XYZ file of C-alpha atoms in Angstrom:
720
model
C 86.155 167.547 86.272
C 86.739 171.214 85.388
C 83.400 172.444 86.674
C 84.569 176.051 86.966
C 83.959 176.341 83.218
C 80.223 175.908 83.862
C 80.137 179.187 85.829
C 82.952 181.335 84.401
C 81.887 184.399 86.410
C 82.710 182.526 89.635
C 86.023 181.103 88.444
C 89.311 182.370 89.889
C 91.551 182.929 86.843
C 95.168 184.103 86.735
C 97.102 185.224 83.670
C 100.916 185.154 83.728
C 102.455 187.028 80.802
C 105.631 189.177 80.890
C 104.487 191.361 77.944
C 101.993 193.967 79.169
C 100.227 194.434 75.817
C 99.733 190.706 75.295
C 98.571 190.336 78.878
C 95.790 192.838 78.205
C 94.674 190.959 75.089
C 94.404 187.698 77.038
C 92.425 189.364 79.843
C 90.015 190.939 77.384
C 89.517 187.637 75.544
C 88.679 185.892 78.837
C 86.319 188.601 80.048
C 84.464 188.528 76.737
C 83.789 184.838 77.452
C 82.344 185.551 80.890
C 85.445 185.184 83.086
C 85.070 188.352 85.155
C 87.386 187.405 88.045
C 90.733 187.617 86.227
C 94.017 188.774 87.726
C 97.297 189.173 85.880
C 100.995 189.152 86.789
C 104.258 189.401 84.932
C 105.888 186.304 86.446
C 105.069 183.115 88.320
C 106.856 184.132 91.510
C 104.371 186.975 91.997
C 101.544 184.523 91.314
C 102.671 182.240 94.127
C 102.564 185.139 96.573
C 98.967 185.798 95.497
C 98.010 182.140 95.921
C 98.705 182.388 99.645
C 95.573 184.513 100.053
C 93.170 183.197 97.406
C 92.514 180.035 95.399
C 93.083 179.454 91.698
C 90.873 177.478 89.330
C 92.673 178.192 86.082
C 96.114 179.609 85.331
C 97.055 180.717 81.811
C 100.798 181.230 81.775
C 103.576 181.965 79.365
C 106.465 179.499 79.517
C 108.608 181.940 81.559
C 111.507 179.762 80.424
C 114.113 182.372 81.399
C 112.624 182.996 84.859
C 113.446 181.444 88.215
C 110.044 179.703 88.171
C 108.806 178.427 84.792
C 105.752 176.629 83.402
C 107.199 173.168 84.082
C 107.763 174.062 87.720
C 104.168 175.268 87.938
C 102.786 172.056 86.424
C 104.833 169.895 88.765
C 103.764 171.995 91.736
C 100.069 171.540 90.868
C 100.615 167.773 91.049
C 102.678 167.709 94.229
C 100.944 170.449 96.237
C 97.553 169.207 97.544
C 96.063 172.714 97.738
C 96.642 173.211 93.995
C 95.322 169.768 93.024
C 92.145 171.207 91.467
C 93.963 174.008 89.622
C 94.341 173.613 85.850
C 97.091 175.158 83.745
C 97.115 176.313 80.111
C 100.194 177.452 78.196
C 100.348 180.789 76.346
C 102.604 179.564 73.561
C 105.057 181.219 71.194
C 105.658 179.484 67.855
C 109.248 178.595 68.704
C 108.165 176.848 71.954
C 106.109 173.991 70.472
C 108.789 171.520 71.555
C 107.680 172.134 75.168
C 104.225 170.653 74.583
C 104.777 166.852 74.807
C 106.469 167.039 78.222
C 104.027 169.705 79.416
C 101.099 167.373 78.658
C 102.901 164.546 80.461
C 102.918 166.817 83.536
C 99.227 167.692 83.377
C 98.829 170.595 80.932
C 95.181 171.336 80.068
C 95.582 173.232 76.773
C 97.834 175.547 74.785
C 97.041 178.823 73.002
C 99.238 180.391 70.367
C 99.977 184.057 71.094
C 102.002 184.763 67.957
C 98.948 186.433 66.387
C 97.192 188.059 69.389
C 94.036 188.865 67.414
C 93.280 185.138 67.183
C 93.240 184.634 70.962
C 89.470 185.219 71.379
C 88.754 182.470 68.835
C 91.337 180.258 70.534
C 89.644 180.650 73.916
C 86.284 179.986 72.261
C 87.714 176.784 70.763
C 88.768 175.609 74.237
C 85.311 176.291 75.666
C 83.716 174.339 72.805
C 85.954 171.345 73.490
C 85.268 171.525 77.234
C 81.513 171.485 76.661
C 81.743 168.701 74.080
C 83.547 166.325 76.446
C 81.264 167.106 79.387
C 83.696 169.337 81.313
C 86.154 166.486 81.658
C 89.662 167.887 82.092
C 91.408 164.700 80.986
C 89.433 164.428 77.743
C 89.964 168.148 77.108
C 93.713 167.704 77.479
C 93.602 164.614 75.237
C 91.968 166.701 72.510
C 94.772 169.284 72.544
C 97.529 166.686 72.953
C 96.150 164.754 69.983
C 96.534 167.897 67.838
C 100.237 167.984 68.715
C 100.702 164.283 67.959
C 98.826 164.531 64.632
C 101.299 167.151 63.447
C 104.032 164.508 63.630
C 101.634 161.768 62.430
C 102.298 159.786 65.616
C 99.298 157.493 65.072
C 100.696 154.620 67.116
C 101.188 156.929 70.098
C 97.661 158.349 69.678
C 96.199 154.828 69.617
C 98.171 153.869 72.723
C 97.064 157.051 74.516
C 93.384 156.583 73.704
C 93.399 152.903 74.707
C 94.981 153.877 78.023
C 92.341 156.541 78.613
C 89.543 154.155 77.594
C 90.529 152.019 80.597
C 89.606 154.980 82.795
C 86.710 156.307 80.681
C 85.281 153.202 78.975
C 82.830 153.863 76.184
C 83.842 157.510 75.707
C 82.662 158.315 72.164
C 85.298 161.022 71.739
C 88.104 158.628 72.642
C 86.645 155.966 70.335
C 86.527 158.499 67.498
C 90.154 159.385 68.160
C 91.078 155.695 68.246
C 89.248 155.022 64.974
C 91.155 157.821 63.247
C 94.473 156.457 64.528
C 93.599 152.900 63.473
C 92.472 153.957 59.991
C 95.563 156.093 59.488
C 97.627 153.042 60.451
C 95.753 150.924 57.887
C 94.063 148.728 60.509
C 90.740 147.168 59.505
C 89.336 147.320 63.072
C 89.024 151.076 62.572
C 85.785 150.366 60.664
C 84.192 148.668 63.689
C 85.487 151.361 66.008
C 83.737 153.988 63.871
C 80.491 152.051 64.130
C 80.994 151.758 67.895
C 81.118 155.559 68.071
C 77.645 155.698 66.478
C 76.458 152.926 68.784
C 77.524 154.870 71.865
C 76.637 158.382 70.662
C 74.557 158.801 67.476
C 74.889 162.585 67.757
C 78.466 162.257 66.450
C 77.236 160.975 63.092
C 78.590 164.004 61.179
C 82.104 163.512 62.582
C 81.921 159.774 61.885
C 80.695 160.325 58.326
C 83.478 162.838 57.635
C 86.105 160.397 58.866
C 84.574 157.508 56.908
C 84.575 159.543 53.682
C 88.215 160.499 54.165
C 89.226 156.830 54.318
C 86.819 155.255 51.816
C 88.628 153.548 48.997
C 92.167 154.008 50.231
C 94.571 151.221 49.346
C 95.245 150.085 52.910
C 91.572 149.109 53.469
C 90.083 146.073 51.755
C 86.700 147.666 50.954
C 84.811 150.953 51.411
C 83.495 151.812 54.874
C 79.769 151.092 55.189
C 78.408 152.704 58.355
C 74.871 151.461 57.724
C 75.849 147.808 57.383
C 76.614 145.134 59.934
C 79.824 145.183 61.917
C 82.790 143.665 60.092
C 84.062 140.270 61.157
C 87.417 140.178 62.862
C 89.097 142.417 65.398
C 86.841 144.650 67.481
C 87.748 146.836 70.432
C 86.035 146.144 73.747
C 84.726 149.702 73.912
C 83.183 149.250 77.370
C 86.055 147.366 78.984
C 83.641 144.713 80.329
C 84.891 141.147 80.719
C 81.465 139.629 81.392
C 77.885 140.880 81.538
C 74.931 139.179 83.250
C 71.455 139.720 81.811
C 68.339 138.747 83.811
C 64.936 139.083 82.134
C 62.111 136.638 81.400
C 61.606 138.333 78.007
C 63.915 136.656 75.481
C 63.409 139.502 73.000
C 65.173 141.734 75.529
C 67.984 139.175 75.654
C 68.421 139.487 71.887
C 68.417 143.305 71.872
C 70.866 143.647 74.771
C 73.166 140.896 73.475
C 73.351 142.582 70.073
C 74.208 145.978 71.557
C 76.839 144.556 73.901
C 78.502 142.455 71.230
C 78.659 145.410 68.861
C 80.407 147.255 71.726
C 82.949 144.425 71.892
C 81.597 142.504 74.907
C 81.686 138.809 74.000
C 80.994 137.081 77.319
C 77.273 137.572 78.060
C 75.364 135.252 80.417
C 71.571 135.519 80.044
C 68.984 134.164 82.500
C 65.193 134.201 82.544
C 64.786 134.015 86.343
C 66.381 135.467 89.443
C 67.059 132.026 90.912
C 69.015 130.760 87.898
C 71.101 133.943 87.938
C 71.722 133.585 91.672
C 72.778 129.949 91.243
C 75.300 131.033 88.604
C 76.680 133.742 90.906
C 77.043 131.255 93.761
C 78.963 128.889 91.469
C 81.589 131.397 90.402
C 80.079 133.680 87.760
C 81.691 137.102 88.238
C 80.009 139.685 85.995
C 81.447 143.159 85.434
C 77.886 144.445 84.934
C 74.365 143.204 85.699
C 71.416 144.311 83.546
C 68.125 143.116 84.998
C 64.367 143.470 85.009
C 62.825 144.435 88.375
C 59.951 141.957 88.138
C 61.548 138.534 87.609
C 60.279 135.038 88.521
C 61.450 132.535 91.177
C 63.760 134.940 93.004
C 62.365 138.479 92.735
C 64.353 141.595 91.982
C 63.835 142.718 95.580
C 65.259 139.452 96.906
C 68.148 139.272 94.441
C 69.325 142.844 94.996
C 69.433 142.349 98.780
C 71.479 139.179 98.405
C 73.833 140.907 95.968
C 74.382 143.812 98.355
C 75.473 141.397 101.081
C 77.352 138.717 99.152
C 78.493 140.364 95.893
C 78.781 144.092 96.630
C 80.202 146.567 94.161
C 78.838 145.110 90.907
C 77.248 147.935 88.856
C 73.569 147.249 88.144
C 71.143 148.681 85.582
C 67.419 148.060 85.987
C 65.507 147.933 82.694
C 61.858 148.054 83.669
C 58.698 150.101 83.467
C 57.377 148.458 86.633
C 59.394 150.301 89.305
C 57.166 152.542 91.414
C 58.201 155.855 92.975
C 57.775 154.295 96.424
C 60.428 151.708 95.566
C 63.087 154.222 94.513
C 64.397 154.980 98.057
C 64.886 151.262 98.620
C 66.720 150.848 95.306
C 69.000 153.715 96.289
C 69.801 151.914 99.545
C 70.770 148.851 97.506
C 73.154 150.981 95.415
C 71.047 151.006 92.228
C 71.123 154.446 90.632
C 70.564 153.551 86.990
C 67.052 152.851 85.674
C 65.989 152.505 82.038
C 62.298 152.244 81.210
C 60.969 149.763 78.665
C 60.639 149.874 75.754
C 64.088 151.332 75.116
C 66.182 152.330 72.116
C 69.636 150.856 71.660
C 71.385 154.206 71.992
C 69.519 154.877 75.287
C 70.725 151.532 76.661
C 74.295 152.255 75.584
C 74.175 155.713 77.131
C 73.111 154.199 80.480
C 75.807 151.527 80.298
C 78.578 153.964 79.389
C 77.664 156.395 82.169
C 77.391 153.664 84.792
C 80.589 151.867 83.793
C 82.574 155.109 83.645
C 81.330 156.175 87.088
C 82.098 152.724 88.457
C 85.617 152.783 87.006
C 86.410 156.413 87.811
C 83.690 157.990 89.993
C 83.286 161.749 89.662
C 79.592 162.197 90.432
C 78.726 162.432 94.117
C 76.327 159.453 94.102
C 78.953 157.236 92.446
C 81.588 158.297 94.979
C 79.131 157.584 97.818
C 78.589 154.077 96.519
C 82.293 153.345 95.975
C 83.180 154.520 99.504
C 80.414 152.443 101.090
C 81.537 149.366 99.130
C 85.080 149.824 100.463
C 83.862 150.252 104.048
C 81.684 147.123 103.858
C 84.691 145.198 102.546
C 86.848 146.648 105.387
C 89.156 148.144 102.764
C 90.099 151.012 105.040
C 93.077 152.249 103.042
C 91.119 152.735 99.797
C 88.107 154.096 101.695
C 90.324 156.662 103.412
C 91.823 157.744 100.081
C 88.400 158.153 98.469
C 86.962 159.997 101.476
C 89.863 162.433 101.380
C 89.083 163.139 97.702
C 85.383 163.423 98.540
C 85.851 165.928 101.369
C 88.215 168.095 99.314
C 85.832 168.356 96.321
C 84.181 171.799 96.405
C 81.380 170.610 94.083
C 79.980 168.047 96.556
C 77.316 169.263 98.972
C 78.022 169.614 102.688
C 75.272 167.216 103.766
C 76.871 164.449 101.714
C 80.268 165.221 103.212
C 78.859 165.081 106.741
C 77.214 161.745 105.979
C 80.441 160.241 104.632
C 82.328 161.530 107.688
C 79.699 159.895 109.896
C 79.939 156.587 108.003
C 83.701 156.580 108.544
C 83.229 157.376 112.249
C 80.837 154.431 112.535
C 83.338 152.194 110.761
C 86.013 153.216 113.282
C 83.708 152.548 116.236
C 83.243 156.212 117.174
C 79.504 155.793 117.652
C 78.749 158.870 119.755
C 80.707 161.074 117.359
C 78.871 159.408 114.469
C 75.524 160.327 116.076
C 76.528 163.970 116.413
C 77.758 164.219 112.818
C 74.659 162.464 111.473
C 72.317 164.757 113.397
C 74.124 167.777 112.022
C 73.548 166.430 108.490
C 69.865 165.801 109.266
C 69.518 169.419 110.388
C 70.395 170.598 106.871
C 68.762 167.809 104.820
C 65.566 166.780 106.573
C 64.678 163.107 106.894
C 66.940 160.863 104.857
C 66.771 157.063 104.845
C 70.554 156.756 104.890
C 71.000 159.203 107.776
C 68.123 157.824 109.860
C 69.440 154.304 109.349
C 72.964 155.354 110.339
C 71.613 156.941 113.524
C 69.750 153.737 114.337
C 72.889 151.626 113.879
C 75.013 153.964 116.033
C 72.472 154.138 118.854
C 72.146 150.367 118.725
C 75.925 150.070 119.264
C 75.660 152.507 122.179
C 72.965 150.395 123.798
C 70.292 153.096 123.456
C 67.795 150.626 122.057
C 64.550 152.596 122.305
C 65.997 155.572 120.395
C 67.598 153.235 117.857
C 64.271 151.503 117.262
C 62.503 154.833 116.649
C 65.004 155.829 113.970
C 64.856 152.376 112.329
C 61.054 152.497 112.292
C 61.149 155.924 110.650
C 63.585 154.611 107.997
C 61.335 151.629 107.433
C 58.378 153.888 106.661
C 60.411 155.756 104.005
C 61.938 152.583 102.514
C 60.182 149.392 103.639
C 61.293 145.797 103.007
C 64.992 146.324 103.733
C 65.932 142.960 105.247
C 69.141 144.208 106.850
C 67.273 146.931 108.755
C 64.429 144.597 109.813
C 66.964 142.083 111.160
C 68.623 144.849 113.167
C 65.204 145.640 114.613
C 64.852 141.933 115.542
C 68.117 142.222 117.474
C 66.981 145.392 119.271
C 63.655 143.818 120.273
C 65.581 140.840 121.667
C 67.862 143.160 123.658
C 64.774 144.900 125.052
C 63.433 141.440 126.038
C 60.448 141.964 123.727
C 60.518 138.503 122.163
C 57.020 138.751 120.690
C 58.029 141.851 118.742
C 61.252 140.133 117.677
C 59.311 137.126 116.362
C 56.887 139.391 114.480
C 59.742 141.302 112.834
C 61.510 138.044 111.971
C 58.316 136.805 110.305
C 58.231 140.059 108.291
C 61.808 139.482 107.109
C 61.109 135.818 106.276
C 58.097 136.876 104.194
C 60.464 138.952 102.033
C 63.172 136.268 101.650
C 63.396 133.389 104.119
C 66.648 132.167 102.519
C 68.528 135.440 102.853
C 71.610 134.882 105.008
C 70.711 137.772 107.297
C 67.268 136.281 107.958
C 68.726 132.857 108.744
C 71.301 134.416 111.063
C 68.636 136.536 112.767
C 66.555 133.416 113.464
C 69.593 131.545 114.821
C 70.550 134.476 117.066
C 66.997 134.808 118.368
C 66.814 131.066 119.058
C 70.125 131.092 120.942
C 69.067 134.040 123.083
C 65.766 132.233 123.738
C 67.734 129.085 124.753
C 66.146 127.109 121.908
C 69.114 125.004 120.753
C 67.117 122.795 118.384
C 65.721 125.762 116.457
C 69.135 127.439 116.351
C 70.830 124.293 115.041
C 68.191 123.852 112.345
C 68.579 127.468 111.235
C 72.378 127.296 111.075
C 72.271 124.264 108.788
C 71.366 126.711 106.021
C 74.593 128.679 106.455
C 78.028 128.205 104.911
C 79.694 130.143 107.746
C 78.874 130.688 111.416
C 81.349 133.524 111.836
C 78.849 136.394 112.125
C 76.586 134.419 114.481
C 79.527 133.592 116.747
C 80.661 137.218 116.703
C 77.136 138.395 117.558
C 76.790 135.965 120.481
C 80.300 136.784 121.687
C 79.515 140.509 121.760
C 76.276 139.849 123.674
C 78.020 137.582 126.194
C 80.867 140.050 126.700
C 78.359 142.848 127.353
C 76.634 140.713 130.015
C 79.939 139.768 131.664
C 81.090 143.400 131.771
C 77.848 144.206 133.566
C 78.654 141.454 136.131
C 75.972 139.163 134.668
C 78.578 136.423 134.352
C 76.067 133.613 134.716
C 73.961 134.979 131.861
C 77.068 135.298 129.703
C 78.082 131.692 130.444
C 74.575 130.480 129.614
C 74.638 132.309 126.282
C 78.013 130.770 125.361
C 76.774 127.281 126.287
C 73.620 127.664 124.221
C 75.726 128.792 121.254
C 78.054 125.792 121.654
C 75.137 123.402 121.894
C 73.590 124.908 118.768
C 76.600 124.709 116.448
C 75.925 121.943 113.896
C 78.742 119.535 113.082
C 81.304 119.465 111.585
C 82.793 121.948 114.045
C 85.460 124.368 112.943
C 87.602 127.145 114.416
C 84.452 129.016 115.499
C 83.720 126.187 117.965
C 87.232 126.515 119.437
C 86.938 130.290 119.776
C 83.573 130.078 121.564
C 84.996 127.375 123.885
C 87.986 129.543 124.713
C 85.813 132.552 125.492
C 83.475 130.384 127.593
C 86.471 129.161 129.585
C 87.501 132.765 130.241
C 83.992 133.464 131.535
C 84.275 130.469 133.905
C 87.621 131.780 135.134
C 86.045 135.147 135.942
C 83.384 133.253 137.896
C 86.225 131.391 139.732
C 84.993 128.107 138.224
C 88.444 126.751 137.374
C 87.560 123.069 136.942
C 84.759 123.961 134.503
C 87.209 126.172 132.577
C 89.698 123.273 132.303
C 86.952 120.931 131.073
C 85.841 123.405 128.376
C 89.438 123.979 127.211
C 89.807 120.199 126.803
C 87.090 120.322 124.104
C 89.192 122.560 121.867
C 90.538 120.659 118.866
C 93.031 123.245 117.585
C 96.557 122.090 116.807
C 98.836 122.836 119.818
C 101.271 124.720 117.581
C 98.553 127.047 116.221
C 97.863 130.489 117.687
C 94.673 129.207 119.361
C 96.476 126.088 120.590
C 99.241 128.172 122.172
C 96.648 130.384 123.893
C 94.896 127.281 125.247
C 98.179 125.901 126.643
C 99.056 129.225 128.282
C 95.602 129.593 129.877
C 95.594 125.969 131.112
C 98.965 126.516 132.761
C 97.713 129.638 134.550
C 94.531 127.916 135.739
C 96.402 124.847 136.985
C 98.847 127.070 138.861
C 95.922 128.955 140.464
C 94.376 125.635 141.534
C 97.685 124.394 143.022
C 98.480 127.611 144.850
C 94.830 128.273 145.771
C 95.068 131.798 144.396
C 92.744 133.741 142.146
C 93.433 134.595 138.535
C 92.917 138.282 137.769
C 92.152 139.708 134.311
C 91.819 143.317 133.210
C 88.321 144.371 132.194
C 89.387 144.162 128.541
C 90.545 140.530 128.807
C 87.138 138.941 128.465
C 87.332 137.235 125.076
C 89.489 136.748 122.033
C 88.531 138.563 118.848
C 86.405 136.918 116.193
C 87.496 139.413 113.548
C 89.313 138.137 110.462
C 90.867 141.497 109.684
C 94.316 142.623 110.743
C 94.857 145.795 112.710
C 94.892 148.763 110.357
C 96.305 152.251 110.923
C 94.103 155.044 112.198
C 93.538 157.743 109.599
C 93.326 161.482 110.034
C 91.133 162.546 107.103
C 92.550 166.060 106.907
C 96.029 164.586 106.812
C 94.892 162.177 104.121
C 93.756 165.131 101.991
C 97.247 166.610 102.220
C 98.860 163.282 101.309
C 96.706 162.432 98.282
C 98.629 161.184 95.266
C 96.976 161.830 91.886
C 95.945 158.743 89.932
C 95.209 158.352 86.229
C 92.335 160.626 85.228
C 92.762 163.073 88.124
C 94.892 165.723 86.405
C 94.526 165.891 82.619
C 96.830 163.367 80.918
C 99.181 162.976 83.889
C 99.948 159.251 84.355
C 98.173 158.489 81.038
C 100.802 159.856 78.647
C 104.592 159.701 78.610
C 106.398 161.967 76.179
C 109.418 159.686 75.852
C 111.493 160.599 72.799
C 109.031 163.363 71.885
C 110.236 165.439 74.848
C 112.884 167.932 73.806
C 116.099 168.467 75.726
C 115.048 172.079 76.320
C 111.778 171.064 77.966
C 113.557 168.597 80.242
C 116.014 171.273 81.318
C 113.111 173.447 82.468
C 112.223 170.774 85.019
C 115.668 171.006 86.584
C 116.461 173.195 89.564
C 112.933 173.046 90.928
C 112.777 175.793 93.575
C 111.390 174.974 97.023
C 107.854 176.334 96.966
C 105.466 176.409 99.912
C 101.792 177.250 99.439
C 100.326 178.452 102.711
C 97.336 176.723 104.350
C 95.118 179.788 103.938
C 94.148 178.430 100.519
C 91.523 176.123 102.099
C 88.172 177.262 100.759
C 85.571 176.279 103.283
C 85.066 175.090 106.832
C 82.515 172.651 108.177
C 79.458 174.156 109.893
C 79.369 173.859 113.699
C 78.455 170.496 115.221
C 74.973 169.969 116.612
C 74.405 168.215 119.942
C 72.722 164.812 119.940
C 70.155 165.648 122.599
C 68.473 168.248 120.396
C 67.163 165.581 117.995
C 66.783 162.427 120.094
C 63.022 162.794 120.325
C-alpha cells in the first residue's frame, strides 16, 4: 500500500533531476498537490547520501542514464535494500527514453511522467493521484495502470491479459483488473470478454460508465458474434473465475438465501458451491473431506449452532475465510467472533453488490493481507499450525510496517514469544501493550495462558475470568480454566467449569479432552476411557498428562508422577497406538528415577514398537542400561532434563531473530508494484538492460529506521 499519498504533507519526497529549471517545475507541481516536504538533488549519488539521515516515501527521478548511478540501479536497490522496501519510485521521462519503461516496470517502477512539455507536469501529477485514489492506494494496481498504457501503445493485448490474470491471483475480484482483462479479451476477439465486463458490474456497479464505454466501443465488431448486452444474463461458455475460489460452502436454513448467493457466485465464475441448511450437515461434510475456499454462513443455524461450528472450525479447520450474513448478531457477541477470526459481517437483507464487496475484500485480504486485522489473523493461523518459517516472515513484515499501531505490534511480538516458550518475556510484552490499549480480550487471554505455563495459577485464573466477562462462551478458554482449577486442587470448580463448556458444545474435542484429563487426574479410569472413545487422536491428552507428570517428578513427587502415568495407561481405550508406547517409556523412566528397576523392565516389556523403529531402539538401549545396573548393583543417573521423551510431532526449527528477519525479507508478488508479476522479455530494450550492468556497491546506513519500541513495563506493576 502507498499510504503516504493519503497524507501528502507528511510524505518524504525526493526529486532527482539534473536540469535546474525542470527540477523547479516538478517541485512546484508537487507542492501544489499538498506535498510540502520535498527535497531535490541533481543526481542519485547525492540522494543516497541524504538517505543515510532521513527516510524516503517517494522518489521522482530522471533516468540519469549517463551517471554512475541510474534509475535502474535505484529500482534494484529499493528491492534489495530492506530499509528502502517501502520507498516507491517514479520516472521523470524524456520522449526518447520510452524504451526504458518495460524493464523499469519489471523492476518495480510506480509510474512515469513525461517532462518534454514541463507545463503539463501538474496535470500529470494530478492524473497519478486520481489513479492512486481509484485503486484504493494500492501501489501494484497503480503501477499496472501505467504499465498497461505502455503495453496498449504496442497493442500487446496478450501480454496485458497475462499480466492482469497474474495480478488477479494476488488481488482476486479487483474490478479494475477485471476491466483491464475485459478490454484485452475483447481486443483479442475473445467472447469471454462479455462475461468479464458483466463481472466488473457485479463486483463494482460504480464502474458502470467505464463498462458502458468499453461495451459501446466493441458492439457490432466482426470478431464478436452479437452485440454486448450488459443488462441481460451472462453468456454461456467461458467465464473467468473472478474471485479465484475453487469451492464455496454456504450454510443457511433459508433456501432463498441459497439461491441469491449461488447466483452471485456463479456469475463471478465460482462453479463449485456446496449449500447446507444446518450446521451439523455442513460439519459432517467438512469432516468427510470438503475443503472450501470460503464459508458464507448465517449465525443462527439449526442442529449445530453458529457458536458451536465456529469454535470447531477454529480448532480443526483454521484459516478458512468466513463471512457471516445475519441480522441476529448482537454487539455483545462481536468480541467473541473476533476471537474466532471472523471480521466480516453482512446484515440481512442484503443487495448482491454488497455481498460481492464483502467477498472481494475478504478474499483479497486472505490472499494478500495488507490490513492489520487480516495480518493478525494470518500470523495467528501460522502459529497455530506451527508454521514458524512463514509466521516469522509475516511478523517481520508486520513489525516493519509504519502504518500498523504499536499495541498491535507488541501483541504480535508477545504471541511469538509465547510460541517460542518465552513465557515471562511474553507476560512483560503483553502488559506493556495493555498499558497503552486498556483491557483487550486477546491480551488478557494471552496473559492467562503465559501465567498458566509459568505455574502462577491464581493470577492466570484472574486474567481468564476477566477475558470471559468480555467474551463469554469461548470453549478453549473455559477448558484452560478447568485445567487451572485442577492444578489448584479445586475439583469442584473444575467440574462446574467443565459443565459450562459441555453446555456450549459437549462434542467439541477440547471439551472431551478436558473431561478425560480431569478424570485421569481424579484417578477415574472408567470415566476417562469413556470420554476418550469420542476422540480420533489421544496425542494432546498424552502430551498434557506427560507435562503434568514431568512437573511432579521435577518437584520430587515421583510417586505422584508414576500414579498419573499409570492412570493414563489404564484409561487409554484399545486399539493402542504409538501414544501407548510413549507413555509406557516415560513411565519406565519415572520408575528408574525411583530406583524401581524391575518395575521399569516390566513396563518396557509392554511396548509393542518394532525393534528397528526409533522407539524400539530407545527401549533396547534403556533395557540394556537397567539390566547392567541390576547386575552391577549400581544406580542409573539421569540429568534433570532426561525425564521423558517428547510427544511433539514437529521437527526442531531454527530460532528467529525478528529484527534480522526484517533485514532479510525478500519481496513477493504484490509487495513492490509489478515486481515478480511482470517480465518485460522481448519488450526490454538493449539500452535498458545495459543500465542494469555495473551496479555500484551501495550501502544504506541503519539510521534510516523510523521508530523504536517504547520501554518495557515490569510484570509486577499489573499483576493485581
